Amino acid sequence: MEKKIEVLKEAKKFVSENEGALGKGKGKRWFAFKMMMAKKWAKFLRDFENFKAACVPWENKIKAIESQFGSSVASYFLFLRWMYGVNMVLFILTFSLIMLPEYLWGLPYGSLPRKTVPRAEEASAANFGVLYDFNGLAQYSVLFYGYYDNKRTIGWMNFRLPLSYFLVGIMCIGYSFLVVLKAMTKNIGDDGGGDDNTFNFSWKVFTSWDYLIGNPETADNKFNSITMNFKEAITEEKAAQVEENVHLIRFLRFLANFFVFLTLGGSGYLIFWAVKRSQEFAQQDPDTLGWWEKNEMNMVMSLLGMFCPTLFDLFAELEDYHPLIALKWLLGRIFALLLGNLYVFILALMDEINNKIEEEKLVKANITLWEANMIKAYNASFSENSTGPPFFVHPADVPRGPCWETMVGQEFVRLTVSDVLTTYVTILIGDFLRACFVRFCNYCWCWDLEYGYPSYTEFDISGNVLALIFNQGMIWMGSFFAPSLPGINILRLHTSMYFQCWAVMCCNVPEARVFKASRSNNFYLGMLLLILFLSTMPVLYMIVSLPPSFDCGPFSGKNRMFEVIGETLEHDFPSWMAKILRQLSNPGLVIAVILVMILAIYYLNATAKGQKAANLDLKKKMKMQALENKMRNKKMAAARAGGRYVYVCNVCNFSFSFSFFLSFFFFFAFSPLDGEWHYCREQVIPQSLPSTFLALLRHHIQGIWLFSSGRKKREMKMWAYKLGSSDF
Amino acid sequence: MGGSGSRLSKELLAEYQDLTFLTKQEILLREVLDNETGSERFGDCLRQHSEAHRRFCELLPQEQRSVESSLRAQVPFEQILSLPELKANPFKERICRVFSTSPAKDSLSFEDFLDLLSVFSDTATPDIKSHYAFRIFDFDDDGTLNREDLSRLVNCLTGEGEDTRLSASEMKQLIDNILEESDIDRDGTINLSEFQHVISRSPDFASSFKIVL
């Protein structure tokens, strides 16, 4: 370090001297100014980086978890923190561009029918039970879609609310895609091209220790897992694959998959049935329903998500896979379960939406009748006096159309809330109470609770990550219809961080098998991307093909939600721009763009493949080059030292000296089996002829055995030996 | 005001900053140095170096804790190994030995300590990390990893207990496999470039070869 400091001091002195010297002459002042600005800019960038790093929350907590549990458990919390960041951006977008303008500049509560609690529900609108269900006052507020007015501009700044609502919805989806893709590509870069099996053992030895571990217990676990890893890998490498009783194994695996399908089908049906029942309950009087009936739908989904993975684990016992492969199967099955549940839920929801749209038509007809009646009655009562007070009906008394968008938003919000509660209760009961029980009842129990059956729970990384991913999927689906959903999610993630950090440190023990987290990172991000795609599909479908409700929301009165864009183009942009954009949406142009993108994808794919092949080629060349270098070195050493001619078998490093004449004989008789034979001079202890002959024989027999036992192919090259050639 | 004398001079800090990779912000110290004019990339590294200096001073006896003497003091290995971050590490002695610049190679000065933290920090390049990893794994300091080195390395990784060690045949098999995978020029040892080639393909290395104060 001292040497480095000296060199650095000298370098700095030199640079500062030359800086001054460079500025001599005409452009001196400008140059100095440029330098100063560059320095200030660099300093500003550095300060900004500092500030960004200082803003990163929860660094200490995560570090404590890392040192106690290793990097795989900590990766869950890092993922949670990253999600928090993404949700924060979504929250800022929806809050500042949708909720805040409506709250500040929109018409207040009670001024329009859509913004008022109907007269029938007014009495119970502020009850906690009703609010908890997000009905009543919560429903008629900025939290949900139905509250927003469809006027084109609001407030003194002429803020275009419907346009903003639509664009923010699209932007949220776009931003989420961007951020997930960026994270994935960054991880691919770290991956180094995915050479999975080339350096299996070397990686196990050189990179398996986690230097972040600071806890002796974790270190012990890590030692054990490393040892087990080694032993497994060694036995796998050594043992030939003995296929014992293939048919039994196949039958058991088929059976296990069959059970899994049964479970998936059963859970799908359960959810569908629960949604149907909840629709029936919605028809009944809310006061007659107990708590379970009201929340049945959400509880069913959460409970299924809790218990089915353990069932899958049980079925996996039948299958007898390698643990890593079994983990992948388990993750895949849980993913299928959660996905199936989500989609059944959406299907049931679509059913309800269609019902509501049908209902709307009836209500529309009714309202026109009702209006006509009211006007007739009003005109009748003022038939003589023509200067009566204007026609006025209190907004709470106006009959309402059903608002399917608010209903969708409410469903998602309720689902999220019940999910959160289920998770917390599970952690409390499953982890905390269990840990208390094991800890305190251990003294008066027959067997050792800590090592035996219940023992402390390990932190289930994959289960937690999947739960997080699916929750995020629900947020993405619901946030168009309930702008408050990202805000609720922020609260949830915030409390989840603290709560789970506490639970992990307090009730969990480090895993016995410590898996590396980094390669699974892309796996989880891949699943997140898939969920993002699958959850935005329904939303986009609903935006594009369903008519918005006629009396609630910012798009009421339009035929389709996206017409707001066309309207904006007509009114707010100069006419030439509208013409240009209309040309751009010409089908021919769109098809051409799609074709170009397909071609680009194909080209990039081909380039990537070509580069991989070039990579392999270079590796081979490197190996060949190293071999050649070694042989050349040996030749040079022999040429310098002088001595007898020798044969060097390059593959097995066996060398022996032989006389010039006999070399012909043995070369032609025995050479095909070994690698490269070269002439080179080498300083050699002269050996007696019979012993070298026997050595050669032994060596060739070994070569025959190695070759026929099917081990790795050696390169078979015959070098024409050069008799007395000048290159050595 | 922090009391343990971690007021390193600005120039010294700036120099350290230029030479090490410690550019991330770490655990905050409550000292804020006034007027930052003169040294450029100052603030970010300040806290990390100050934290490192604070931890280093805690290992020194009381009389050596002033700024000047702490920079020159040599901390013997037993003290360094008592740091919680290093205690559980099976390579702790090798790490100390590699970074020590004292002639007897039995103690670390503050600058050695900074070197250590810099190599193990988040922002050090994979090249530097693999270079130092090679030196740490090279138990006999001969510039190559031969079978002896590899077997000692594996023994470090499998822990101290007798039941966790590998048997002789397993060890031989393991080392044979390693050499077959990594030893490109087939000379029976792994040199630095072969090691770096193996490590550069590994996705886990940079994230696991990390120590954070």
Tab-separated table of N, CA, C and O in Angstrom, chain A residues 285-334:
chain	number	residue	atom	x	y	z
A	285	ASP	N	-79.422	-10.499	2.015
A	285	ASP	CA	-79.274	-9.370	2.915
A	285	ASP	C	-77.960	-9.522	3.693
A	285	ASP	O	-77.749	-10.537	4.334
A	286	PRO	N	-77.107	-8.525	3.675
A	286	PRO	CA	-75.790	-8.684	4.308
A	286	PRO	C	-75.861	-8.997	5.792
A	286	PRO	O	-74.970	-9.626	6.333
A	287	ASP	N	-76.949	-8.578	6.460
A	287	ASP	CA	-76.954	-8.781	7.904
A	287	ASP	C	-77.142	-10.227	8.291
A	287	ASP	O	-76.842	-10.611	9.416
A	288	THR	N	-77.669	-11.021	7.374
A	288	THR	CA	-77.907	-12.410	7.754
A	288	THR	C	-76.670	-13.276	7.590
A	288	THR	O	-76.651	-14.438	7.951
A	289	LEU	N	-75.630	-12.711	7.024
A	289	LEU	CA	-74.455	-13.535	6.752
A	289	LEU	C	-73.441	-13.395	7.873
A	289	LEU	O	-73.201	-12.312	8.375
A	290	GLY	N	-72.850	-14.505	8.223
A	290	GLY	CA	-71.781	-14.455	9.223
A	290	GLY	C	-70.469	-14.020	8.599
A	290	GLY	O	-70.382	-13.762	7.408
A	291	TRP	N	-69.411	-13.986	9.442
A	291	TRP	CA	-68.126	-13.544	8.940
A	291	TRP	C	-67.585	-14.499	7.902
A	291	TRP	O	-67.021	-14.097	6.887
A	292	TRP	N	-67.767	-15.803	8.144
A	292	TRP	CA	-67.197	-16.784	7.223
A	292	TRP	C	-67.821	-16.638	5.827
A	292	TRP	O	-67.135	-16.664	4.817
A	293	GLU	N	-69.194	-16.484	5.806
A	293	GLU	CA	-69.827	-16.402	4.497
A	293	GLU	C	-69.346	-15.181	3.739
A	293	GLU	O	-69.173	-15.223	2.520
A	294	LYS	N	-69.120	-14.113	4.474
A	294	LYS	CA	-68.728	-12.905	3.764
A	294	LYS	C	-67.339	-13.048	3.171
A	294	LYS	O	-67.038	-12.534	2.112
A	295	ASN	N	-66.462	-13.730	3.904
A	295	ASN	CA	-65.071	-13.800	3.452
A	295	ASN	C	-64.701	-15.149	2.894
A	295	ASN	O	-63.526	-15.447	2.736
A	296	GLU	N	-65.710	-15.941	2.595
A	296	GLU	CA	-65.420	-17.326	2.208
A	296	GLU	C	-64.468	-17.403	1.026
A	296	GLU	O	-63.500	-18.159	1.030
A	297	MET	N	-64.767	-16.608	0.011
A	297	MET	CA	-64.000	-16.620	-1.216
A	297	MET	C	-62.514	-16.470	-0.957
A	297	MET	O	-61.686	-17.296	-1.345
A	298	ASN	N	-62.168	-15.406	-0.237
A	298	ASN	CA	-60.760	-15.102	-0.014
A	298	ASN	C	-60.096	-16.123	0.883
A	298	ASN	O	-58.943	-16.513	0.666
A	299	MET	N	-60.851	-16.580	1.910
A	299	MET	CA	-60.258	-17.554	2.811
A	299	MET	C	-59.965	-18.836	2.070
A	299	MET	O	-58.919	-19.464	2.290
A	300	VAL	N	-60.889	-19.223	1.186
A	300	VAL	CA	-60.653	-20.466	0.442
A	300	VAL	C	-59.373	-20.366	-0.361
A	300	VAL	O	-58.529	-21.265	-0.355
A	301	MET	N	-59.222	-19.234	-1.041
A	301	MET	CA	-58.009	-19.101	-1.869
A	301	MET	C	-56.748	-19.125	-1.021
A	301	MET	O	-55.757	-19.775	-1.353
A	302	SER	N	-56.776	-18.410	0.105
A	302	SER	CA	-55.567	-18.358	0.924
A	302	SER	C	-55.257	-19.717	1.535
A	302	SER	O	-54.104	-20.141	1.556
A	303	LEU	N	-56.302	-20.398	2.004
A	303	LEU	CA	-56.045	-21.694	2.622
A	303	LEU	C	-55.515	-22.691	1.609
A	303	LEU	O	-54.617	-23.482	1.908
A	304	LEU	N	-56.068	-22.657	0.401
A	304	LEU	CA	-55.551	-23.558	-0.627
A	304	LEU	C	-54.077	-23.283	-0.875
A	304	LEU	O	-53.261	-24.198	-0.992
A	305	GLY	N	-53.747	-21.992	-0.934
A	305	GLY	CA	-52.350	-21.641	-1.167
A	305	GLY	C	-51.447	-22.099	-0.044
A	305	GLY	O	-50.258	-22.292	-0.229
A	306	MET	N	-52.029	-22.290	1.140
A	306	MET	CA	-51.209	-22.701	2.260
A	306	MET	C	-51.021	-24.207	2.325
A	306	MET	O	-49.939	-24.682	2.634
A	307	PHE	N	-52.106	-24.960	2.053
A	307	PHE	CA	-52.024	-26.388	2.314
A	307	PHE	C	-51.605	-27.224	1.134
A	307	PHE	O	-50.986	-28.261	1.302
A	308	CYS	N	-51.935	-26.787	-0.058
A	308	CYS	CA	-51.594	-27.637	-1.198
A	308	CYS	C	-50.090	-27.854	-1.386
A	308	CYS	O	-49.697	-28.967	-1.753
A	309	PRO	N	-49.246	-26.841	-1.134
A	309	PRO	CA	-47.806	-27.139	-1.292
A	309	PRO	C	-47.324	-28.266	-0.403
A	309	PRO	O	-46.466	-29.061	-0.815
A	310	THR	N	-47.860	-28.392	0.821
A	310	THR	CA	-47.431	-29.505	1.659
A	310	THR	C	-47.890	-30.818	1.070
A	310	THR	O	-47.179	-31.837	1.144
A	311	LEU	N	-49.087	-30.813	0.451
A	311	LEU	CA	-49.538	-32.023	-0.237
A	311	LEU	C	-48.577	-32.402	-1.352
A	311	LEU	O	-48.224	-33.584	-1.523
A	312	PHE	N	-48.152	-31.372	-2.093
A	312	PHE	CA	-47.223	-31.640	-3.193
A	312	PHE	C	-45.924	-32.244	-2.677
A	312	PHE	O	-45.344	-33.137	-3.277
A	313	ASP	N	-45.476	-31.700	-1.546
A	313	ASP	CA	-44.272	-32.241	-0.936
A	313	ASP	C	-44.430	-33.718	-0.630
A	313	ASP	O	-43.533	-34.534	-0.851
A	314	LEU	N	-45.614	-34.053	-0.099
A	314	LEU	CA	-45.901	-35.440	0.225
A	314	LEU	C	-45.853	-36.318	-1.009
A	314	LEU	O	-45.234	-37.393	-1.012
A	315	PHE	N	-46.494	-35.855	-2.079
A	315	PHE	CA	-46.500	-36.659	-3.292
A	315	PHE	C	-45.104	-36.812	-3.861
A	315	PHE	O	-44.796	-37.803	-4.512
A	316	ALA	N	-44.277	-35.789	-3.613
A	316	ALA	CA	-42.931	-35.865	-4.177
A	316	ALA	C	-42.118	-36.979	-3.536
A	316	ALA	O	-41.117	-37.409	-4.100
A	317	GLU	N	-42.550	-37.440	-2.349
A	317	GLU	CA	-41.834	-38.551	-1.726
A	317	GLU	C	-41.891	-39.785	-2.602
A	317	GLU	O	-40.983	-40.607	-2.621
A	318	LEU	N	-43.001	-39.918	-3.341
A	318	LEU	CA	-43.131	-41.093	-4.199
A	318	LEU	C	-42.124	-41.065	-5.327
A	318	LEU	O	-41.759	-42.088	-5.878
A	319	GLU	N	-41.693	-39.836	-5.668
A	319	GLU	CA	-41.011	-39.727	-6.946
A	319	GLU	C	-39.529	-40.020	-6.892
A	319	GLU	O	-38.950	-40.452	-7.870
A	320	ASP	N	-38.914	-39.730	-5.789
A	320	ASP	CA	-37.512	-40.094	-5.618
A	320	ASP	C	-36.589	-39.430	-6.632
A	320	ASP	O	-35.818	-40.074	-7.325
A	321	TYR	N	-36.692	-38.119	-6.707
A	321	TYR	CA	-35.780	-37.388	-7.575
A	321	TYR	C	-34.600	-36.872	-6.765
A	321	TYR	O	-34.628	-36.832	-5.547
A	322	HIS	N	-33.566	-36.423	-7.468
A	322	HIS	CA	-32.471	-35.681	-6.841
A	322	HIS	C	-33.046	-34.396	-6.225
A	322	HIS	O	-33.954	-33.811	-6.798
A	323	PRO	N	-32.557	-33.986	-5.046
A	323	PRO	CA	-33.204	-32.861	-4.354
A	323	PRO	C	-33.359	-31.601	-5.186
A	323	PRO	O	-34.382	-30.923	-5.108
A	324	LEU	N	-32.359	-31.276	-5.995
A	324	LEU	CA	-32.497	-30.048	-6.774
A	324	LEU	C	-33.615	-30.177	-7.798
A	324	LEU	O	-34.404	-29.255	-8.001
A	325	ILE	N	-33.677	-31.367	-8.437
A	325	ILE	CA	-34.735	-31.560	-9.433
A	325	ILE	C	-36.088	-31.579	-8.742
A	325	ILE	O	-37.074	-31.036	-9.241
A	326	ALA	N	-36.135	-32.217	-7.545
A	326	ALA	CA	-37.407	-32.262	-6.817
A	326	ALA	C	-37.856	-30.857	-6.463
A	326	ALA	O	-39.044	-30.535	-6.542
A	327	LEU	N	-36.885	-29.991	-6.084
A	327	LEU	CA	-37.244	-28.615	-5.760
A	327	LEU	C	-37.843	-27.920	-6.969
A	327	LEU	O	-38.844	-27.196	-6.854
A	328	LYS	N	-37.255	-28.159	-8.143
A	328	LYS	CA	-37.789	-27.513	-9.343
A	328	LYS	C	-39.205	-27.989	-9.636
A	328	LYS	O	-40.080	-27.197	-9.980
A	329	TRP	N	-39.433	-29.299	-9.492
A	329	TRP	CA	-40.790	-29.816	-9.716
A	329	TRP	C	-41.770	-29.184	-8.740
A	329	TRP	O	-42.878	-28.789	-9.099
A	330	LEU	N	-41.335	-29.093	-7.475
A	330	LEU	CA	-42.221	-28.533	-6.464
A	330	LEU	C	-42.579	-27.098	-6.793
A	330	LEU	O	-43.745	-26.693	-6.747
A	331	LEU	N	-41.562	-26.319	-7.167
A	331	LEU	CA	-41.811	-24.931	-7.515
A	331	LEU	C	-42.748	-24.833	-8.704
A	331	LEU	O	-43.675	-24.016	-8.718
A	332	GLY	N	-42.506	-25.699	-9.695
A	332	GLY	CA	-43.362	-25.671	-10.873
A	332	GLY	C	-44.801	-25.974	-10.514
A	332	GLY	O	-45.741	-25.329	-10.996
A	333	ARG	N	-44.992	-26.960	-9.594
A	333	ARG	CA	-46.365	-27.326	-9.240
A	333	ARG	C	-47.052	-26.229	-8.441
A	333	ARG	O	-48.227	-25.938	-8.665
A	334	ILE	N	-46.314	-25.633	-7.507
A	334	ILE	CA	-46.925	-24.552	-6.732
A	334	ILE	C	-47.295	-23.403	-7.661
A	334	ILE	O	-48.359	-22.784	-7.531
